Every structure is written in structure tokens, then in C-alpha cells.
Amino acid sequence: MTQHSRRRLLFGGAAVGAGVLLSACTSNESSTPTEAQTKAADGGGNAEPGKQVTIGFSAPAESHGWIAAITNNAKAQAGAYSDVELKSVEAGADAAAQRAALSTLISQKPDVIVLLPFDGKELNSFGLEAMAAGIPVVNLDRAFPDAKAYRLQIKGDNYGMGVSAANFIAEQLKAKGVSNPVIAEIAGMDALELTQERTKGFNDTLAQHGLKVANRRAAEFTVDTGQREAAQLLQALPKIDAIWNHDDDQGVGVLAAISQANRNEFFMVGGAGSKKAMEDIQADNTVLKATVTYSPSMASSAISLARLIGQGRGMGDLVELQVPKEIVLASETITKENASDYMKLGF
Amino acid sequence: MTDSPPATTQLPAQSPPVDPAETEAAGAHATPSHAAATGRLSWWHGDSGEGARRNLALVGVLVALFAIGAATRSDLYSNPDWVWANMLSILKLASVVGVVTVGMTFVIIGGGIDLSVGAIVALAGVWCTTVATQSFGAGGMIFTAIVVGVAVGLVNGTLIAYGRLVPFIATLAMLVAARGLAAEISDKQTQISQNSTINGIASTNLLGIPVLVYILAAVVIAGWVLLNRTTFGRRTVAVGGNPEAARLAGIDVKRHTLLLYALSGLCCGIAAIMLTAQATSAQAGMANLYELDAIAAVIIGGTLLSGGRGTIIGSLLGVIIFATITNLFAINGLSIEAQNMVKGGIIVAAVLIQQVQFGSLSLFFRRNRLTTS
């Protein structure tokens, strides 16, 4: 045995050992949605089992906590009903892939389709097609422009998030008596319509209070871009009074940048309502004092309403015999006082 | 004065004879190409001569950017403490991409390309922040990130050197696959790092300098020594300049190619720890498009995309220039769209300068000659 082959054996052994060790390191505690988020709505007899309904479901597969929560919530909510069967299809990497996946879904003849499209405009034609084929479509969050493309549209209020965040910031600054406050904004992906709506709501409402944004950076909904843009923003503004960060997922990075820069002269408002953000607000040991909701619980509600549509039933508390056509969730403000109420909706 | 007009008119006249040379190089009897000839002259001198002049030009660009910053935000630049803190913030911003870029520089000098670096950083970051890995403490997390980085690099290198895949294709496939695996492991969730030692890497200063900057400096110095003062570095230049000649000279070209991609993977593993520390978390979508940031920095640093010549210092300056532009736009409150357009313009300008200096467009099409050997 030459020295060469012995060395190979040594490295080979080390490599195998490392491989075994690493493969044991991939485990993560799986996070299941809380019972409150998935339990069937009670009252009005809506929870009583009815006709068996098959619901087709499709959402993008992005690596983002909010999107992951949408899919998990939908699956869990469907599992809570004895009369619902969920057929979930992978949406692939883009709108074209999602369209292809959806055509296989139609061939399985579901009673209702719940769809969070990659892009509402691009998949509008699919909504029209499915509706024409007699399959009601529940359009989740990213809206189809054509009202004939959906039976029900349920979405969050992006403009309203900006309004809520601006109102909270204005109130706090007024209570503190700050004159000429420096307000900063860290947006999500700037190319998305939803980011523009959030920013517009924020700017419009600040203007009503006689305030404006001093500096704005756009991150990309990821933790590392949140850290990067926040670090630069802090550098640009030596003194800040308030920050609105659009997204709690990237907020992990934003908070990291703030603590790395040893800054705490301001308060921050988040967006979406992640569990981590609510815990930070409740603990009250960071600059994060509030977050405005954009809850993925809308996926659970969409499944519940799709079931009622499939069964031809109305909503228990409403007088109408059928489910309404459009529902826009209000963007609520979570603070230290009410964080415990909202914790069950955190993702 | 009178010299310059003939020089410019000569350029079009010179370009036709380049074509026969190009077809010759593409044939089986690859003669020492332009790039290899340059490489032979500069592989020992490394950053001296040609490279040093180019680096000086990059330093000039940095000084100009600093001057623009001082002119547009004189209120901030009048405070020396702020200026110092801002310079450190630029270096911290450059640190993660900088480490990735050192590995990328080696791969490109060696005649290849690595499109998977961002995905490797994300995979290593996610793998080292799983609940199971974090239970082994900071040492376990660092070990995991580095082993994952090197392992993925070895897979890339094996596919390219022994599987004869074109580097562009092999690493593009790895880009997709590694992000997929990262999303699978993390279940698409953000994984918070609870380890204060790891998180401390991004928040601790030693003698007033952030630890991240020391790590960048260490990797750059190690890379410079490896490229300019070791056999490994000389072989890298030889393999990138003319793989056939390198093989005839007794270099195991395949094994060397394998090692280059492993080196890139190692740099990605180190970068993953730094990025995880900065964000105090990791997720499958992080380090998005780092491959483009790194390649852009390598190019404006003066490394030939066709291989056979390049400098570590140039790449480092390239990264710092991009970070300075980001900082400049942030402190002036300008949009990220405008910032990206300026960065694009700088890349084009740098490549144009390169082309004028070498008088040939054909250099771009000489990559991947390794696959014909």
C-alpha cells in the first residue's frame, strides 16, 4: 500500500463520515399550524358535515415564510373537515408552469378550485376557462383583473397595510411630541404591484398627517437583503424617529442590522404578522413595537368558503343564501397590548 | 498628440487577422493563444505591471466615488466619525460577496465559471442553521457550512472535469438543484440562528475593525498567496490559458479543475457563515444572484473571462466598487433601479476597456476549451 492510496483512504473515510454526520443535521422541527387557525368555523351550522366536496388547490412554491404558511394552512384547514378532499398541485417555478399544473387539475374534475396565482394578470385566462367549464374559482390574494374569472376573491389589503402603519407611526410621534420626525421605509420587492400599493398607502396617509418619508430602500423579502438594505439605510440616516418595514420575514435581517449598528433611538413597525414579530413585540426588548397584518390565515378561510360554495351553502352569519363574491381582509395593527390575541394567527 | 489618431485607425485594420487565429485555436492543434501568452508573462509577477496599472485605475474609480459622496452629502461627510463608520459599513457590505469572489476568480482564471455560488451559500447557510446542526454549537455550524460548501464544489468539479460537462451547464444545474435542496431542508421557512457566537461574528469589532472585515482580509491574502506564490496558482493560470499545453507540461488538468471548484465551494461555505451571522438567520432564497455580483466584480477587476489571466486584488476592488455604489445611492436616497443601471453601465465600460486593450472580441468565445482536451 503506497502512501498515496492510504491518503485516499483517509480522505475517503473522512468524507463518508462527514456525509453521515451531515445527513443527520437536516432535521427540523416541523411547524404545524395552530388549532385556532384551522378549526372549522362554528355557529350558524356551517360546521355541520354536508355534501362531499373535492377542492383543487394551487399556490406558488416560493421559499418565503408567508407563502409556505398559505399552503400549510390550506392543507390543515381541509384536513379539519370530514366532507372535504383536497387535491393540491405543485405550481412549479413560474406562471407558465402553474398553468400547466392547473390543466391537470381541471381534468380531475374538482368541485371548486382555490388558486393563489403567480401573477393575477397572467392567470386571468385560466380563471375564465375554469369558470366557463362550470368549476367555481376562489381567487386567493393576487387578484384576477376580470370579475368573470372568479366566483370568490379573497385577499389582503396592501394599500391598507400602508395606511395602518402610517397611522400608528403618526399617533406615536404625536404622543411623543416629535417635531420634524425622520421616517424611513424598507420595502419588499419593488417590481411587485403589492409593494407599490403598500408604499402608496403609506405615503398617502403620512401626507394626511403632514409627514413624509425621508429615505426608502427596497429589499427582496429575504433575511439577507433585509439586513443589507437596513444597514445602508441606517448609515444614510444618522438619526431616525420611525421605520416601517413591509415584511416580517425580511424583518429578521432588518432587526439584525439595527442591533449590529447599536441603534435604538427609533421605533419600528413591521408587516404581515409573523410569529417571531409578535413574540418580539410582546417581549418589548427590540425596536419593533407593532406590526400591521397581512395574514396567511386567508388560505384557511378560502378553503372554508370554497367548501360552502361547493355545497351551495351561504355563510352562517350572513343573511344571503350564497357566499359573497369579494372579501378583503382588514389590515389590523398588532401592538404589545393585543399581541397575545393575535399570536394564534402568527406564522 | 499625433500618435493617437493612427492608433485608433489601426484597430479595425487589426481585427480581421484575428479570425484565422481564432479558428486555429478552436482546432485540435491549439497554439499558445493571446491569453496564454499574456498569462505566461504575468503568472509569476501576478499583480505587478499590467495588473497593477489596472488596479490603480480601479482605486481611482473608488476615489472618484468617494468624492461624489462627499460632494452630494457634505453634511454627513463633514463628520470624521461618520466617514470612518461608513467606510467600515461598505467593507462589511462587501465582505460576503468578496469571499465568494475570491473563489470565483480562481475558477475563471482556470478557464471555467461557477454559476452555483449563490445557491451553495444558501444551501450551506440553511444546512448549518437546522435545529439539529445548531445543537452542536458554533463549531458544528461552521464545520457543516464548510463541508457542505466543499462537497457541492467537488460535485461541480467532478461533473466538469470527469463528466466532461460544460462548466456553464453543470453549475447552472447545481444552481437549481442546490436551491431546491435548501428549500426542502428548511421547509421554505426562515431558520433563526440562536447561536450567539455565530451571530457575534457580524456584531463584534476587534480594535475598532469588524470581524467580518478580518475574515475578508484573511481570505483575500490567502487567495493572493495561493495564486501568485504557489505551484497551485501557476498551474491555475496554465490550465486556464491553454489546457492542452498544460497537459503536455505534465499538469493533471482534470484533477486541478476539480480542485478549483472545490476551492470555490470552500469560499461559499465561509461566506455562508458570514451571511448567516449578518442576518442572524438563513433561508433558501438568500444570497440571490451572488453569482452575478461575483462574476461582475471579477470582470471589472480585470480577470479575463476566457481564463489564463487575472488578479485577486482587482476582484476585491471590483466588489468594493459595487458596495460603494450601493452605499452612495443609499445615502442619497436614490432608487435601487437607478443603482442597478449604473452598475450595469460600469460592467459594460470595464469590458469595453478590456476589449480595446486586447483588440479582440474573440476572447469571449474561448472559454471551456477544457472540454475538447
Coordinates of N, CA and C in Angstrom, one line a residue, chain A residues 45-235:
Chain A
G45 N -74.3 26.7 11.9 CA -74.5 25.4 11.3 C -73.5 25.1 10.2
N46 N -72.6 26.1 9.9 CA -71.7 25.9 8.8 C -70.8 24.7 9.0
A47 N -70.5 24.4 10.2 CA -69.5 23.3 10.5 C -70.1 21.9 10.3
E48 N -71.4 21.9 10.3 CA -72.1 20.5 10.1 C -71.7 19.9 8.8
P49 N -71.3 18.6 8.8 CA -70.9 18.0 7.6 C -72.0 18.1 6.5
G50 N -71.6 18.3 5.3 CA -72.6 18.4 4.2 C -72.2 17.4 3.1
K51 N -72.5 17.8 1.9 CA -72.2 17.1 0.7 C -70.6 17.0 0.6
Q52 N -70.1 15.8 0.1 CA -68.7 15.7 -0.1 C -68.2 16.6 -1.2
V53 N -67.1 17.4 -0.9 CA -66.6 18.4 -1.9 C -65.1 18.1 -2.1
T54 N -64.8 18.1 -3.4 CA -63.4 18.0 -3.8 C -62.8 19.4 -4.2
I55 N -61.8 19.8 -3.5 CA -61.3 21.2 -3.7 C -59.9 21.0 -4.3
G56 N -59.7 21.6 -5.5 CA -58.3 21.7 -6.1 C -57.6 22.9 -5.6
F57 N -56.3 22.7 -5.3 CA -55.6 23.9 -4.7 C -54.2 24.0 -5.4
S58 N -53.8 25.3 -5.7 CA -52.5 25.6 -6.2 C -52.0 26.9 -5.7
A59 N -50.7 26.9 -5.3 CA -50.1 28.1 -4.8 C -48.6 28.0 -5.2
P60 N -47.9 29.2 -5.4 CA -46.5 29.2 -5.8 C -45.7 28.5 -4.7
A61 N -44.5 28.0 -5.1 CA -43.7 27.3 -4.2 C -42.5 28.1 -3.8
E62 N -42.7 29.4 -3.5 CA -41.5 30.2 -3.1 C -41.0 29.9 -1.7
S63 N -39.7 30.2 -1.6 CA -39.1 30.0 -0.3 C -39.3 31.2 0.6
H64 N -40.5 31.4 1.1 CA -40.9 32.5 1.9 C -41.8 32.0 2.9
G65 N -41.7 32.5 4.2 CA -42.5 32.0 5.3 C -44.0 32.2 5.0
W66 N -44.3 33.3 4.4 CA -45.7 33.6 4.2 C -46.4 32.7 3.2
I67 N -45.7 32.4 2.1 CA -46.2 31.5 1.1 C -46.3 30.1 1.6
A68 N -45.3 29.7 2.4 CA -45.3 28.4 3.0 C -46.5 28.2 3.9
A69 N -46.8 29.3 4.7 CA -47.9 29.3 5.6 C -49.2 29.1 4.9
I70 N -49.3 29.8 3.7 CA -50.5 29.7 2.9 C -50.8 28.2 2.6
T71 N -49.8 27.5 2.0 CA -50.1 26.1 1.7 C -50.3 25.3 2.9
N72 N -49.6 25.5 4.0 CA -49.8 24.7 5.2 C -51.2 24.9 5.7
N73 N -51.6 26.2 5.8 CA -52.9 26.5 6.3 C -54.0 25.8 5.5
A74 N -53.9 25.9 4.2 CA -54.9 25.3 3.3 C -55.1 23.8 3.5
K75 N -53.9 23.2 3.6 CA -53.9 21.7 3.8 C -54.5 21.4 5.2
A76 N -54.1 22.1 6.2 CA -54.6 21.8 7.6 C -56.1 22.1 7.7
Q77 N -56.6 23.2 7.1 CA -58.0 23.5 7.2 C -58.8 22.5 6.5
A78 N -58.3 22.0 5.3 CA -59.1 21.0 4.5 C -59.1 19.7 5.4
G79 N -58.0 19.4 6.1 CA -58.0 18.2 6.9 C -59.0 18.3 8.1
A80 N -59.4 19.5 8.5 CA -60.3 19.6 9.6 C -61.7 19.3 9.3
Y81 N -62.0 19.2 8.0 CA -63.4 18.9 7.5 C -63.5 17.4 7.1
S82 N -64.5 16.7 7.5 CA -64.7 15.3 7.1 C -65.2 15.3 5.7
D83 N -65.8 16.3 5.2 CA -66.5 16.3 3.9 C -65.7 17.0 2.8
V84 N -64.4 17.3 3.1 CA -63.5 17.9 2.1 C -62.4 17.0 1.7
E85 N -62.2 16.9 0.4 CA -61.0 16.3 -0.1 C -60.1 17.3 -0.9
L86 N -58.9 17.5 -0.5 CA -58.0 18.5 -1.1 C -57.1 17.8 -2.1
K87 N -57.1 18.4 -3.3 CA -56.2 17.9 -4.4 C -55.3 19.0 -4.6
S88 N -54.0 18.9 -4.1 CA -53.1 20.0 -4.2 C -52.1 19.7 -5.4
V89 N -51.9 20.7 -6.3 CA -50.9 20.5 -7.3 C -49.7 21.5 -7.1
E90 N -48.5 21.0 -7.4 CA -47.3 21.9 -7.3 C -47.4 22.9 -8.4
A91 N -47.1 24.2 -8.0 CA -47.3 25.2 -9.0 C -46.1 25.4 -9.9
G92 N -45.0 24.8 -9.6 CA -43.7 24.9 -10.4 C -43.1 26.3 -10.2
A93 N -42.3 26.7 -11.2 CA -41.4 27.8 -10.9 C -42.0 29.2 -11.5
D94 N -42.9 29.1 -12.4 CA -43.5 30.4 -12.9 C -44.9 30.3 -13.3
A95 N -45.4 31.3 -13.9 CA -46.9 31.3 -14.3 C -47.2 30.3 -15.3
A96 N -46.2 30.1 -16.3 CA -46.5 29.1 -17.3 C -46.5 27.7 -16.7
A97 N -45.6 27.4 -15.8 CA -45.6 26.1 -15.1 C -46.9 25.9 -14.3
Q98 N -47.4 27.0 -13.7 CA -48.6 26.9 -12.9 C -49.8 26.6 -13.8
R99 N -49.8 27.2 -14.9 CA -50.9 27.0 -15.9 C -50.9 25.5 -16.3
A100 N -49.8 24.9 -16.6 CA -49.7 23.5 -17.0 C -50.2 22.6 -15.9
A101 N -49.8 23.0 -14.6 CA -50.2 22.1 -13.5 C -51.7 22.2 -13.3
L102 N -52.3 23.4 -13.5 CA -53.7 23.6 -13.3 C -54.5 22.8 -14.4
S103 N -54.0 22.7 -15.6 CA -54.7 21.9 -16.6 C -54.9 20.5 -16.2
T104 N -53.9 19.9 -15.5 CA -54.0 18.6 -15.0 C -55.1 18.5 -13.9
L105 N -55.2 19.7 -13.1 CA -56.1 19.7 -12.0 C -57.6 19.7 -12.6
I106 N -57.8 20.5 -13.7 CA -59.1 20.5 -14.3 C -59.6 19.1 -14.7
S107 N -58.6 18.3 -15.3 CA -59.0 17.0 -15.8 C -59.4 16.1 -14.6
Q108 N -59.1 16.5 -13.4 CA -59.5 15.6 -12.2 C -60.9 16.0 -11.8
K109 N -61.5 17.0 -12.4 CA -62.9 17.4 -12.1 C -63.1 17.8 -10.7
P110 N -62.4 18.8 -10.1 CA -62.8 19.2 -8.7 C -64.1 20.0 -8.7
D111 N -64.7 20.0 -7.5 CA -65.9 20.8 -7.4 C -65.6 22.3 -7.4
V112 N -64.5 22.7 -6.7 CA -64.1 24.1 -6.6 C -62.6 24.1 -6.7
I113 N -62.0 25.2 -7.3 CA -60.6 25.4 -7.3 C -60.2 26.6 -6.5
V114 N -59.2 26.4 -5.6 CA -58.7 27.6 -4.8 C -57.3 27.8 -5.4
L115 N -57.1 29.1 -5.8 CA -55.9 29.4 -6.6 C -55.2 30.7 -6.1
L116 N -54.0 30.5 -5.7 CA -53.1 31.7 -5.5 C -52.2 31.8 -6.7
P117 N -52.5 32.7 -7.7 CA -51.7 32.7 -8.9 C -50.3 33.3 -8.7
F118 N -49.4 32.9 -9.5 CA -48.1 33.6 -9.5 C -48.3 35.1 -9.8
D119 N -49.2 35.3 -10.8 CA -49.5 36.6 -11.2 C -51.0 36.7 -11.6
G120 N -51.8 37.5 -11.0 CA -53.2 37.5 -11.3 C -53.5 37.8 -12.8
K121 N -52.7 38.7 -13.4 CA -53.0 39.1 -14.8 C -52.7 37.9 -15.7
E122 N -51.6 37.2 -15.4 CA -51.1 36.2 -16.3 C -52.1 35.0 -16.3
L123 N -52.7 34.7 -15.1 CA -53.5 33.5 -15.0 C -55.0 33.9 -15.1
N124 N -55.3 35.1 -15.4 CA -56.7 35.5 -15.5 C -57.5 34.6 -16.5
S125 N -56.8 34.3 -17.6 CA -57.4 33.5 -18.7 C -57.8 32.1 -18.1
F126 N -57.0 31.5 -17.2 CA -57.3 30.2 -16.7 C -58.6 30.3 -15.8
G127 N -58.7 31.4 -15.1 CA -59.9 31.6 -14.3 C -61.2 31.6 -15.2
L128 N -61.1 32.4 -16.3 CA -62.2 32.4 -17.2 C -62.5 31.0 -17.7
E129 N -61.5 30.3 -18.1 CA -61.6 28.9 -18.7 C -62.3 28.0 -17.7
A130 N -61.8 28.0 -16.4 CA -62.4 27.1 -15.4 C -63.9 27.5 -15.1
M131 N -64.1 28.8 -15.0 CA -65.5 29.2 -14.7 C -66.4 28.8 -15.8
A132 N -65.9 29.0 -17.1 CA -66.8 28.6 -18.3 C -67.0 27.1 -18.3
A133 N -66.1 26.3 -17.7 CA -66.2 24.9 -17.6 C -67.1 24.5 -16.5
G134 N -67.6 25.5 -15.7 CA -68.5 25.2 -14.6 C -67.9 24.9 -13.3
I135 N -66.6 25.2 -13.2 CA -65.9 24.9 -11.9 C -65.7 26.3 -11.3
P136 N -66.3 26.6 -10.1 CA -66.1 27.8 -9.4 C -64.7 28.0 -9.0
V137 N -64.1 29.2 -9.2 CA -62.7 29.5 -8.8 C -62.7 30.5 -7.6
V138 N -62.0 30.1 -6.6 CA -61.7 31.0 -5.5 C -60.3 31.6 -5.7
N139 N -60.3 32.9 -6.0 CA -59.1 33.6 -6.3 C -58.5 34.1 -5.0
L140 N -57.3 33.6 -4.6 CA -56.7 33.9 -3.3 C -55.6 35.0 -3.5
D141 N -55.8 36.1 -2.8 CA -54.8 37.1 -2.7 C -54.4 37.9 -3.9
R142 N -53.7 37.3 -4.9 CA -53.2 38.0 -6.1 C -54.4 38.0 -7.0
A143 N -55.0 39.2 -7.3 CA -56.3 39.3 -7.9 C -56.3 39.1 -9.4
F144 N -57.3 38.4 -9.9 CA -57.6 38.4 -11.3 C -58.2 39.8 -11.6
P145 N -57.8 40.4 -12.7 CA -58.4 41.7 -13.1 C -59.9 41.6 -13.6
D146 N -60.2 40.4 -14.1 CA -61.5 40.2 -14.7 C -62.5 39.6 -13.7
A147 N -63.6 40.3 -13.4 CA -64.6 39.8 -12.4 C -65.2 38.5 -12.8
K148 N -65.2 38.2 -14.1 CA -65.8 36.9 -14.6 C -64.9 35.7 -14.3
A149 N -63.7 36.0 -13.9 CA -62.7 34.9 -13.8 C -62.7 34.2 -12.4
Y150 N -63.6 34.7 -11.5 CA -63.6 34.1 -10.2 C -65.1 34.1 -9.7
R151 N -65.3 33.1 -8.8 CA -66.6 33.1 -8.1 C -66.5 33.9 -6.8
L152 N -65.2 33.7 -6.2 CA -65.0 34.5 -4.9 C -63.5 35.0 -5.0
Q153 N -63.3 36.2 -4.6 CA -62.0 36.7 -4.5 C -61.8 37.1 -3.0
I154 N -60.7 36.5 -2.4 CA -60.4 36.8 -1.0 C -59.0 37.2 -1.0
K155 N -58.7 38.4 -0.4 CA -57.3 38.9 -0.5 C -57.0 39.8 0.7
G156 N -55.8 40.1 0.9 CA -55.4 41.0 1.9 C -55.4 42.4 1.3
D157 N -55.2 43.4 2.2 CA -55.3 44.8 1.8 C -53.9 45.5 1.9
N158 N -53.2 45.5 0.7 CA -51.9 46.0 0.7 C -51.9 47.5 0.9
Y159 N -52.8 48.2 0.3 CA -52.9 49.7 0.5 C -53.2 49.9 2.0
G160 N -54.1 49.1 2.5 CA -54.5 49.3 3.9 C -53.3 49.0 4.9
M161 N -52.4 48.2 4.5 CA -51.2 48.0 5.4 C -50.5 49.3 5.6
G162 N -50.3 49.9 4.4 CA -49.5 51.2 4.4 C -50.3 52.2 5.3
V163 N -51.6 52.2 5.1 CA -52.5 53.2 5.9 C -52.3 52.9 7.4
S164 N -52.4 51.6 7.8 CA -52.4 51.3 9.2 C -51.0 51.6 9.8
A165 N -49.9 51.3 9.0 CA -48.6 51.6 9.5 C -48.4 53.1 9.7
A166 N -48.8 53.9 8.7 CA -48.7 55.3 8.8 C -49.4 55.9 9.9
N167 N -50.7 55.4 10.1 CA -51.5 55.9 11.3 C -50.8 55.6 12.6
F168 N -50.3 54.4 12.8 CA -49.7 54.1 14.0 C -48.5 55.0 14.3
I169 N -47.6 55.1 13.2 CA -46.4 56.0 13.4 C -46.8 57.4 13.7
A170 N -47.8 57.9 13.0 CA -48.2 59.3 13.2 C -48.7 59.5 14.7
E171 N -49.5 58.6 15.1 CA -50.0 58.6 16.5 C -48.9 58.6 17.5
Q172 N -48.0 57.7 17.4 CA -46.9 57.6 18.3 C -46.0 58.9 18.3
L173 N -45.7 59.4 17.1 CA -44.9 60.6 17.1 C -45.5 61.8 17.7
K174 N -46.9 61.8 17.5 CA -47.7 62.9 18.0 C -47.6 62.8 19.6
A175 N -47.8 61.6 20.1 CA -47.8 61.4 21.5 C -46.5 61.8 22.1
K176 N -45.4 61.5 21.4 CA -44.1 61.8 21.9 C -43.7 63.3 21.7
G177 N -44.6 64.0 20.9 CA -44.3 65.4 20.6 C -43.1 65.6 19.7
V178 N -42.8 64.7 18.8 CA -41.6 64.9 18.0 C -41.9 65.9 16.8
S179 N -41.1 66.9 16.7 CA -41.4 67.8 15.5 C -40.4 67.5 14.4
N180 N -40.8 67.6 13.2 CA -40.0 67.2 12.0 C -39.4 65.8 12.1
P181 N -40.2 64.8 12.3 CA -39.6 63.5 12.5 C -39.0 62.9 11.2
V182 N -38.0 62.1 11.4 CA -37.3 61.4 10.3 C -37.9 60.0 10.2
I183 N -38.7 59.8 9.1 CA -39.3 58.5 8.9 C -38.7 57.7 7.7
A184 N -38.3 56.5 8.0 CA -37.7 55.7 6.9 C -38.5 54.5 6.6
E185 N -38.3 54.0 5.4 CA -39.1 52.8 4.9 C -38.3 51.8 4.3
I186 N -38.5 50.5 4.6 CA -37.8 49.4 4.0 C -38.9 48.6 3.3
A187 N -38.9 48.7 2.0 CA -40.0 48.0 1.2 C -39.6 46.6 0.9
G188 N -40.5 45.8 0.3 CA -40.2 44.5 -0.2 C -39.8 44.6 -1.7
M189 N -40.0 43.6 -2.5 CA -39.5 43.6 -3.9 C -40.2 44.8 -4.6
D190 N -39.5 45.7 -5.2 CA -40.0 46.9 -5.8 C -40.8 46.6 -7.1
A191 N -40.4 45.5 -7.7 CA -41.0 45.2 -9.0 C -42.5 44.7 -8.9
L192 N -42.9 44.4 -7.7 CA -44.2 43.8 -7.5 C -45.2 44.9 -7.2
E193 N -46.4 44.7 -7.8 CA -47.5 45.7 -7.6 C -47.9 45.8 -6.2
L194 N -47.8 44.7 -5.4 CA -48.2 44.8 -4.0 C -47.3 45.8 -3.2
T195 N -46.0 45.8 -3.5 CA -45.1 46.7 -2.9 C -45.5 48.1 -3.2
Q196 N -45.8 48.4 -4.4 CA -46.2 49.8 -4.8 C -47.4 50.2 -4.1
E197 N -48.4 49.3 -3.9 CA -49.7 49.6 -3.2 C -49.4 49.9 -1.8
R198 N -48.5 49.1 -1.1 CA -48.2 49.3 0.3 C -47.5 50.7 0.4
T199 N -46.6 51.0 -0.4 CA -45.9 52.3 -0.3 C -46.8 53.5 -0.6
K200 N -47.8 53.3 -1.5 CA -48.7 54.4 -1.8 C -49.6 54.6 -0.6
G201 N -50.1 53.5 0.0 CA -50.9 53.7 1.2 C -50.2 54.4 2.3
F202 N -48.9 54.1 2.5 CA -48.1 54.7 3.5 C -47.9 56.1 3.2
N203 N -47.5 56.5 2.0 CA -47.2 57.9 1.6 C -48.4 58.7 1.7
D204 N -49.6 58.2 1.2 CA -50.8 59.0 1.2 C -51.2 59.3 2.6
T205 N -51.1 58.3 3.5 CA -51.6 58.6 4.9 C -50.7 59.5 5.7
L206 N -49.3 59.3 5.4 CA -48.4 60.2 6.1 C -48.6 61.6 5.7
A207 N -49.0 61.8 4.4 CA -49.2 63.1 3.9 C -50.4 63.8 4.6
Q208 N -51.4 63.0 4.9 CA -52.6 63.5 5.6 C -52.2 64.0 7.0
H209 N -51.2 63.4 7.6 CA -50.7 63.8 8.9 C -49.6 64.9 8.7
G210 N -49.3 65.3 7.5 CA -48.3 66.3 7.3 C -46.9 65.8 7.4
L211 N -46.7 64.4 7.2 CA -45.4 63.8 7.3 C -45.0 63.3 6.0
K212 N -43.7 62.9 5.9 CA -43.2 62.3 4.7 C -42.0 61.4 5.0
V213 N -41.7 60.5 4.0 CA -40.6 59.5 4.2 C -39.3 60.2 3.8
A214 N -38.3 60.1 4.7 CA -37.0 60.7 4.5 C -36.1 59.9 3.5
N215 N -36.2 58.6 3.7 CA -35.4 57.7 2.8 C -36.0 56.3 2.8
R216 N -35.9 55.7 1.6 CA -36.6 54.4 1.4 C -35.6 53.5 0.7
R217 N -35.5 52.2 1.1 CA -34.7 51.2 0.4 C -35.7 50.0 0.2
A218 N -35.4 49.3 -0.9 CA -36.3 48.1 -1.2 C -35.4 46.9 -1.0
A219 N -35.9 46.0 -0.2 CA -35.2 44.7 0.0 C -35.9 43.6 -0.9
E220 N -35.7 42.4 -0.7 CA -36.3 41.4 -1.6 C -37.0 40.3 -0.8
F221 N -37.6 40.6 0.3 CA -38.4 39.7 1.1 C -37.5 38.6 1.7
T222 N -36.2 38.7 1.6 CA -35.3 37.7 2.2 C -34.5 38.3 3.4
V223 N -34.1 37.5 4.3 CA -33.4 38.0 5.5 C -32.2 38.7 5.2
D224 N -31.4 38.2 4.2 CA -30.1 38.8 4.0 C -30.2 40.2 3.3
T225 N -31.2 40.3 2.4 CA -31.4 41.6 1.7 C -32.0 42.6 2.7
G226 N -32.8 42.1 3.7 CA -33.4 43.0 4.7 C -32.2 43.6 5.5
Q227 N -31.2 42.7 5.9 CA -30.1 43.2 6.7 C -29.3 44.2 5.9
R228 N -29.1 43.8 4.6 CA -28.2 44.7 3.7 C -28.8 46.1 3.5
E229 N -30.1 46.1 3.2 CA -30.7 47.4 3.0 C -30.9 48.2 4.2
A230 N -31.2 47.5 5.3 CA -31.3 48.3 6.6 C -30.0 48.9 7.0
A231 N -28.9 48.1 6.9 CA -27.6 48.6 7.2 C -27.3 49.9 6.5
Q232 N -27.6 49.9 5.2 CA -27.3 51.1 4.4 C -28.2 52.2 4.8
L233 N -29.5 51.9 5.1 CA -30.4 53.0 5.5 C -30.0 53.6 6.8
L234 N -29.5 52.8 7.7 CA -29.1 53.4 9.0 C -27.9 54.3 8.8
Q235 N -27.0 53.9 7.8 CA -25.8 54.7 7.5 C -26.2 56.0 6.9

